[in-house]
C-alpha positions as a LaTeX table, in Angstrom:
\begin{tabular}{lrrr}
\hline
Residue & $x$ (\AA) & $y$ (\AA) & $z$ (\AA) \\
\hline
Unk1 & 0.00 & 0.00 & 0.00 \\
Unk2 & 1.55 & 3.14 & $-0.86$ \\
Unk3 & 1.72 & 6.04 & 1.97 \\
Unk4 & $-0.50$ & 8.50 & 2.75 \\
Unk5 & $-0.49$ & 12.08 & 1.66 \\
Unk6 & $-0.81$ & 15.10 & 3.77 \\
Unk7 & $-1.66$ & 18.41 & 2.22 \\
Unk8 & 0.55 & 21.34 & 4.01 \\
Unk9 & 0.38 & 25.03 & 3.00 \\
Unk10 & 4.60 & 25.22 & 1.77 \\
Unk11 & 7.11 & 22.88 & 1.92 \\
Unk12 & 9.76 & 22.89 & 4.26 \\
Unk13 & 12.95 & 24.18 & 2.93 \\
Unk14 & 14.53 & 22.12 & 5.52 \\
Unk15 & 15.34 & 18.36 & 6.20 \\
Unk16 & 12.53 & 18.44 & 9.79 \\
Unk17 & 8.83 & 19.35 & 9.62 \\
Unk18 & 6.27 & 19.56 & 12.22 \\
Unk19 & 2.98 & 18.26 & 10.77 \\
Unk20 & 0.40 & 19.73 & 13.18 \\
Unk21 & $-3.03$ & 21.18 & 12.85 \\
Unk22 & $-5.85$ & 19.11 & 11.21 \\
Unk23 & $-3.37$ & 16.69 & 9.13 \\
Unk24 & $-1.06$ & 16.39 & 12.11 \\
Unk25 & $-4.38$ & 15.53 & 13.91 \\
Unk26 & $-5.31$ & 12.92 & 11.25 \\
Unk27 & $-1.92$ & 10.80 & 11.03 \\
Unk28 & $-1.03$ & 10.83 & 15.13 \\
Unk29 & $-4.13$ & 10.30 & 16.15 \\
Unk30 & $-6.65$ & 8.82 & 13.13 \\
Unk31 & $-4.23$ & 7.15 & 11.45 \\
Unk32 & $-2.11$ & 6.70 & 14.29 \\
Unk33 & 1.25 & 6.35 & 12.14 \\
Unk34 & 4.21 & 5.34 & 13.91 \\
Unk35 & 7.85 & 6.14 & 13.90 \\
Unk36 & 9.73 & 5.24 & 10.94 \\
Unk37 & 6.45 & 5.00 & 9.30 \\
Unk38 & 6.73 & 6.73 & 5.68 \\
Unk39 & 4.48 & 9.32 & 4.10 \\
Unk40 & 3.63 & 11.74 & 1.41 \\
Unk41 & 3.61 & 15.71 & 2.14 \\
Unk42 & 2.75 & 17.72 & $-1.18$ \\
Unk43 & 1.37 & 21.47 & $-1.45$ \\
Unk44 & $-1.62$ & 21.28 & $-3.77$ \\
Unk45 & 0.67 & 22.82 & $-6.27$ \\
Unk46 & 2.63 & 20.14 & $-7.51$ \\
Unk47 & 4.91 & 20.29 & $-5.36$ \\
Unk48 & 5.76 & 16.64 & $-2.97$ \\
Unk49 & 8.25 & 16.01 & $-0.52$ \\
Unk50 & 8.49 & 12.22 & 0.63 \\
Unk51 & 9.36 & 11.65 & 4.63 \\
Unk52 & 10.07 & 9.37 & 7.57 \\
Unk53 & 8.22 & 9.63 & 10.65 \\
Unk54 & 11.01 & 10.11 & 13.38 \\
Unk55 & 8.32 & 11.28 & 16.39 \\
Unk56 & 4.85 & 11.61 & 17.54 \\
Unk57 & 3.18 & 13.51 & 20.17 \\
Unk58 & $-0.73$ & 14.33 & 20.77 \\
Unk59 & $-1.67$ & 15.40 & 17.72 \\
Unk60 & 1.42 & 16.17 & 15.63 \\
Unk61 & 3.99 & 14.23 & 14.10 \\
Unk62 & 7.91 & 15.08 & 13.71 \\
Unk63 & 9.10 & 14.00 & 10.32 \\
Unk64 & 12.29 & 13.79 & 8.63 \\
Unk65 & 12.27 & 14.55 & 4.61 \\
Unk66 & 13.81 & 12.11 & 2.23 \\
Unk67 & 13.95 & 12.98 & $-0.78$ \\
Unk68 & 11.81 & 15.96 & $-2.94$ \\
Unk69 & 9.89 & 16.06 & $-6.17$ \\
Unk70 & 7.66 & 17.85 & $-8.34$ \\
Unk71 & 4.75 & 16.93 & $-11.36$ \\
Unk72 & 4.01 & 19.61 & $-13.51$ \\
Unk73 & 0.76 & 20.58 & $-13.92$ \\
Unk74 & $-1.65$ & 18.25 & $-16.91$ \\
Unk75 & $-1.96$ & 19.36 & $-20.28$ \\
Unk76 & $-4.00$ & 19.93 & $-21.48$ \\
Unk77 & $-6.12$ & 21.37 & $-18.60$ \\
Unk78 & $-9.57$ & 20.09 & $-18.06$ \\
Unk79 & $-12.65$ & 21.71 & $-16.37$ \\
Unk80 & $-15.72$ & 20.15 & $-15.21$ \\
Unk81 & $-18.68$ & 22.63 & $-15.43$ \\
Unk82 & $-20.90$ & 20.77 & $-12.63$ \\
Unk83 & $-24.66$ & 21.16 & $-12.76$ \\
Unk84 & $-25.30$ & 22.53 & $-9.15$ \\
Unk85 & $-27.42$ & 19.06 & $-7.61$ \\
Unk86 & $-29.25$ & 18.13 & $-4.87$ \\
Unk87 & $-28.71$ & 16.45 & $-1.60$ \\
Unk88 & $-24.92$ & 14.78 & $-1.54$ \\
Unk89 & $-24.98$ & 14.05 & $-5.40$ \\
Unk90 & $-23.04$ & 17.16 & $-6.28$ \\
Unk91 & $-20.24$ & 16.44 & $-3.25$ \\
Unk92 & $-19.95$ & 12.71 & $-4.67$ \\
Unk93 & $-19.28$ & 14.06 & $-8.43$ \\
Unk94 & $-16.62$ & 16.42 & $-6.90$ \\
Unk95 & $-15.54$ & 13.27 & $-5.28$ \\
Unk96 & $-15.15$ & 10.63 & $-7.97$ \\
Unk97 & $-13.94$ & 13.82 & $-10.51$ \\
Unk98 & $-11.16$ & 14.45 & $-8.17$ \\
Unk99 & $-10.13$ & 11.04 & $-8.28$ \\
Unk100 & $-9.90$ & 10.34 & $-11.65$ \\
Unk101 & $-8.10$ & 13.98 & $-12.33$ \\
Unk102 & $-10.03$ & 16.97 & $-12.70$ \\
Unk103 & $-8.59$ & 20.56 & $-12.92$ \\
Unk104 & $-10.65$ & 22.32 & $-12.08$ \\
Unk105 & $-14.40$ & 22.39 & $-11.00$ \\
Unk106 & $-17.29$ & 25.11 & $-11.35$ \\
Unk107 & $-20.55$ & 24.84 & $-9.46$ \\
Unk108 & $-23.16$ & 26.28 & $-11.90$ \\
Unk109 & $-26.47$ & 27.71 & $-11.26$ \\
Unk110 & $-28.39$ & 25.80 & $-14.00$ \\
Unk111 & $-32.08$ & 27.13 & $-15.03$ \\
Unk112 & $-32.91$ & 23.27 & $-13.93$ \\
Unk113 & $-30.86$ & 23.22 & $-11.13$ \\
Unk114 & $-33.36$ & 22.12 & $-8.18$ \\
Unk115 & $-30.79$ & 22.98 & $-5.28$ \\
Unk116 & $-30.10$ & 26.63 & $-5.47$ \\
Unk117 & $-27.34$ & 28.03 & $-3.83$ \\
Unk118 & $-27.73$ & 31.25 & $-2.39$ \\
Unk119 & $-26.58$ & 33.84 & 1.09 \\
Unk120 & $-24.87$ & 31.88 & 3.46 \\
Unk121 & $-25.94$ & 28.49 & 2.43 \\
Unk122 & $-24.00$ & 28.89 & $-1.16$ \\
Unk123 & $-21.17$ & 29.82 & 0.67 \\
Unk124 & $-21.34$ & 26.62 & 3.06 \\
Unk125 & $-22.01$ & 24.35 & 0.05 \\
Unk126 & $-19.13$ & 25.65 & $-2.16$ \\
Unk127 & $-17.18$ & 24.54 & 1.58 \\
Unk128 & $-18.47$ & 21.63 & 1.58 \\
Unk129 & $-17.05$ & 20.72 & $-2.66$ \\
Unk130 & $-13.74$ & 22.20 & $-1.31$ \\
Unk131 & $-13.55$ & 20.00 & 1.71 \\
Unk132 & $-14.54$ & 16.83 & $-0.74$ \\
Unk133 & $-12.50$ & 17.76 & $-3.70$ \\
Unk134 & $-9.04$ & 18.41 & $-0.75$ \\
Unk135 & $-9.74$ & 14.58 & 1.21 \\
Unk136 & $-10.31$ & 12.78 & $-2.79$ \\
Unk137 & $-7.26$ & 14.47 & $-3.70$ \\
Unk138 & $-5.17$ & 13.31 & $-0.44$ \\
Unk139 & $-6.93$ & 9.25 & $-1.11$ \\
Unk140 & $-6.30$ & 9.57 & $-4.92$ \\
Unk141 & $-2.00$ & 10.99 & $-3.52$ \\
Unk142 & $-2.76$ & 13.72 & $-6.06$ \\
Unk143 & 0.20 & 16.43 & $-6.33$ \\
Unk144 & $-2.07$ & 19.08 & $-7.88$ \\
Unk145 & $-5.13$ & 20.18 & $-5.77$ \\
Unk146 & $-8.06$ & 21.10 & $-7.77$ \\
Unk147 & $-9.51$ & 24.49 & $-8.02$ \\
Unk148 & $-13.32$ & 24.69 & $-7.01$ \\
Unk149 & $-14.33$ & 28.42 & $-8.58$ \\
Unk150 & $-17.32$ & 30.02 & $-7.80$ \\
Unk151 & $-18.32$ & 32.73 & $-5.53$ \\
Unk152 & $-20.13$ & 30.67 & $-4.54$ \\
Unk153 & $-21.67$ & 29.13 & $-8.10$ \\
Unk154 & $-21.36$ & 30.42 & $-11.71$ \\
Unk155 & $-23.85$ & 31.56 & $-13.56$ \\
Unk156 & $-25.04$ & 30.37 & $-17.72$ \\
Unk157 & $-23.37$ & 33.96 & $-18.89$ \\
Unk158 & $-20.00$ & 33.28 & $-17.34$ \\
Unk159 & $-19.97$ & 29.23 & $-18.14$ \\
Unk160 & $-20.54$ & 31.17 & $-22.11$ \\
Unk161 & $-17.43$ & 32.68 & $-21.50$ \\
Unk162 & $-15.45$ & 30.10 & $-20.37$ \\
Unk163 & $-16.42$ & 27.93 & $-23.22$ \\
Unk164 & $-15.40$ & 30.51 & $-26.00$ \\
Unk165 & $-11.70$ & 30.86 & $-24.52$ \\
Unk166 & $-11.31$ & 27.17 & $-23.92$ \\
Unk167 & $-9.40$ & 25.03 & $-26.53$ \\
Unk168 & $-12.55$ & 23.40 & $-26.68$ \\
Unk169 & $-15.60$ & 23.15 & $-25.04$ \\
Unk170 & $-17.92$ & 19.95 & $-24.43$ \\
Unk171 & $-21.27$ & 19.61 & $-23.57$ \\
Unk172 & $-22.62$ & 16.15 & $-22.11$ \\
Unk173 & $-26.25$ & 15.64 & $-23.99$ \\
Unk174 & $-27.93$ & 12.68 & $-24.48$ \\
Unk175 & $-29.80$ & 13.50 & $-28.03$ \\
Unk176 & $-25.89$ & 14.19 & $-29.38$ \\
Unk177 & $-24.61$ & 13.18 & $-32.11$ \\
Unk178 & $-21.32$ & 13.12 & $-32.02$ \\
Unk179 & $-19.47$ & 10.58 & $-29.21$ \\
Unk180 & $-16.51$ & 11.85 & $-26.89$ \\
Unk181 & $-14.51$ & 9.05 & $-27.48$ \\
Unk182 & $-13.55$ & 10.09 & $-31.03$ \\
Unk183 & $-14.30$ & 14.01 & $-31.08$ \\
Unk184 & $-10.91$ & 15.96 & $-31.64$ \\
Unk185 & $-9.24$ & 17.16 & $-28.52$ \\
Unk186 & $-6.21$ & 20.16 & $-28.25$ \\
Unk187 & $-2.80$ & 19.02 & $-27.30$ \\
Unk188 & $-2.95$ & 22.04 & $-24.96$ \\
Unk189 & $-4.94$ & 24.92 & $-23.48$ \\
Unk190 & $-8.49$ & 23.71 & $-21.01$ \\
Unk191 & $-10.76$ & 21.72 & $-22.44$ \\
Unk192 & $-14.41$ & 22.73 & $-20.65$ \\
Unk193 & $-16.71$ & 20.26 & $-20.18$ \\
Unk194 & $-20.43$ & 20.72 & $-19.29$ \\
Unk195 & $-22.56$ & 18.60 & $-17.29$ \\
Unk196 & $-25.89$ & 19.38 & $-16.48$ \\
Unk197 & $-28.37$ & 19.12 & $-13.47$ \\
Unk198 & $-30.89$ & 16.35 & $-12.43$ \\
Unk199 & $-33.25$ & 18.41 & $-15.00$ \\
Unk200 & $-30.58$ & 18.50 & $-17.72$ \\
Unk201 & $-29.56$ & 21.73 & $-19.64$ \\
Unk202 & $-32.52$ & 24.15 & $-21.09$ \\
Unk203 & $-32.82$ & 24.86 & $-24.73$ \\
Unk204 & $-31.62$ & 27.87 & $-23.97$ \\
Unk205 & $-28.78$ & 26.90 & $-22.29$ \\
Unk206 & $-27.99$ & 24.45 & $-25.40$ \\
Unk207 & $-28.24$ & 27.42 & $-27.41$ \\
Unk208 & $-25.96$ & 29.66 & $-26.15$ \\
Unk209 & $-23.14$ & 27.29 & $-25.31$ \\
Unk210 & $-22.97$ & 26.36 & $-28.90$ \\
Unk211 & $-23.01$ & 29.39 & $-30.03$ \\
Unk212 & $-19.82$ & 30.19 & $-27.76$ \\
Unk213 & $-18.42$ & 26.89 & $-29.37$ \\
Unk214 & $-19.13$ & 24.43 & $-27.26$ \\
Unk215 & $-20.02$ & 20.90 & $-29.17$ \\
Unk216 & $-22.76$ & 17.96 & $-27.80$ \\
Unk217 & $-21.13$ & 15.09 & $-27.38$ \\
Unk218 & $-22.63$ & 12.07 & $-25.82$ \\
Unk219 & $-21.09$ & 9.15 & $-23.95$ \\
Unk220 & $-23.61$ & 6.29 & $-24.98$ \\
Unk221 & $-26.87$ & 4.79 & $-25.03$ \\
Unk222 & $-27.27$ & 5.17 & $-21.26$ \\
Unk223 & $-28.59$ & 8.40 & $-19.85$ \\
Unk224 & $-26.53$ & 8.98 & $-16.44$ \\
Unk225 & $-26.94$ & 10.76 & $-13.52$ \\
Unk226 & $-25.48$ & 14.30 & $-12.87$ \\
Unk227 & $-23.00$ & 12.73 & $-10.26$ \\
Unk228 & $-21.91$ & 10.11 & $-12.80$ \\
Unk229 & $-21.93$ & 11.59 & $-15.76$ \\
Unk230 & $-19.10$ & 14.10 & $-15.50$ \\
Unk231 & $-16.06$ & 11.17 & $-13.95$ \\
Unk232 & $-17.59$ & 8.81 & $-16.67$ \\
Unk233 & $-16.88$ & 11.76 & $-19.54$ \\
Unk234 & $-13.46$ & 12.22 & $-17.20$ \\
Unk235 & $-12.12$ & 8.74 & $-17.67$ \\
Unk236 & $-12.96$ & 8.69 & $-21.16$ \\
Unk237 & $-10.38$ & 12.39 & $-21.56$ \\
Unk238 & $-8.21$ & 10.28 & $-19.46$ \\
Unk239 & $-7.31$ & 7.95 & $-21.57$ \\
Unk240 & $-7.52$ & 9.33 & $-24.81$ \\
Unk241 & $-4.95$ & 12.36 & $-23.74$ \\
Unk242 & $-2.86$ & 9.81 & $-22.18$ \\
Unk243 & $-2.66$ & 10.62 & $-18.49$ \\
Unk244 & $-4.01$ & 6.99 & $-17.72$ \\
\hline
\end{tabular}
């Protein structure tokens, strides 16, 4: 089993670290890892620094580094345009998209969005995607941590806008014509990718993100849910651009 990755804010310049706060908390006392234990520190940023474990106390762990590296950051750059969703099923697409290798994630305030995020609540859901997207990222031992934008969600206008500066810009529909698995893809820039609510996206909606360039693609016969669909269209970029 390989070890388990911590998320810290830098990396030491140093050989000694002192992992406290909430991941110190997590691998004295959840994970209760041991001395001469090894494990994974990396900064969200590509950044990683592997280490020993050379003391633990109540809540915090002393570590020793071993040796340093860094993965540059995947090109090209892919962003899931999430269908805000009700109940968990938006926090277990963040999950499973952070898994498989997301960029970047947008919460958007779809005309058929049931869950609407606004006040204090749409700041306490966005939370809640960071929180899920930061733990899938430690599970998956991801370098890069992935951006969840939003302030708190994003509305049709600005998901227009990101489409028409994107390399290219795909939008998961079932009546499609055209399949993901064999539509073109850039070598670089950020590929967009739309996925819409448990209502699916408005005419409208269609409308306009074609007209910004964005192209209907479907996965298959099978219609999926809004917390499947987007790590299903994921795996299938995966592959084809080589990072699996």
């Amino acid at each position: 089993m390989s070890a388990p990755l911590f998320l810290v804010e830098a990396l030491p310049t140093g050989d000694a670290l002192t992992l406290d706060g909430p991941e110190g908390h997590h691998a004295a006392t959840v994970q209760r890892l041991r001395v001469g234990e090894e494990l994974l520190l990396a900064d969200g940023r590509g950044g990683t620094a592997a280490a020993v474990v050379t003391a633990v106390r109540r809540g915090t762990l002393e570590v020793t580094i071993t040796s340093r590296g860094y993965a540059d950051a995947p090109v090209p750059r892919i962003v899931t345009v999430q269908g805000i969703a009700k109940g968990d099923r938006g926090e277990l697409a963040v999950q499973a998209m952070t898994e498989v290798g997301v960029d970047e994630i947008v919460p958007w305030a779809a005309s058929r969005s049931v869950a609407q995020w606004r006040g204090d609540r749409g700041v306490r859901a966005r939370e809640k995607w960071v929180a899920t997207a930061r733990e899938a990222a430690k599970q998956a031992r991801r370098p890069w941590l992935p951006v969840v934008a939003g302030a708190p969600d994003e509305s049709t206008a600005t998901v227009v806008r990101r489409i028409a500066g994107a390399a290219a810009g795909f939008v998961l529909h079932e009546e499609a014509d055209e399949r993901l698995t064999t539509a073109e893809l850039p070598a670089t820039g950020e590929i967009v990718l739309v996925v819409g609510p448990e209502g699916g996206i408005a005419p409208a909606e269609l409308t306009a993100f074609r007209e910004a360039g964005g192209r209907p693609v479907r996965l298959g016969p099978a219609v999926l849910r809004t917390s499947t669909a987007g790590v299903a269209a994921l795996s299938v970029l995966a592959t084809r651009l080589g990072r699996w």
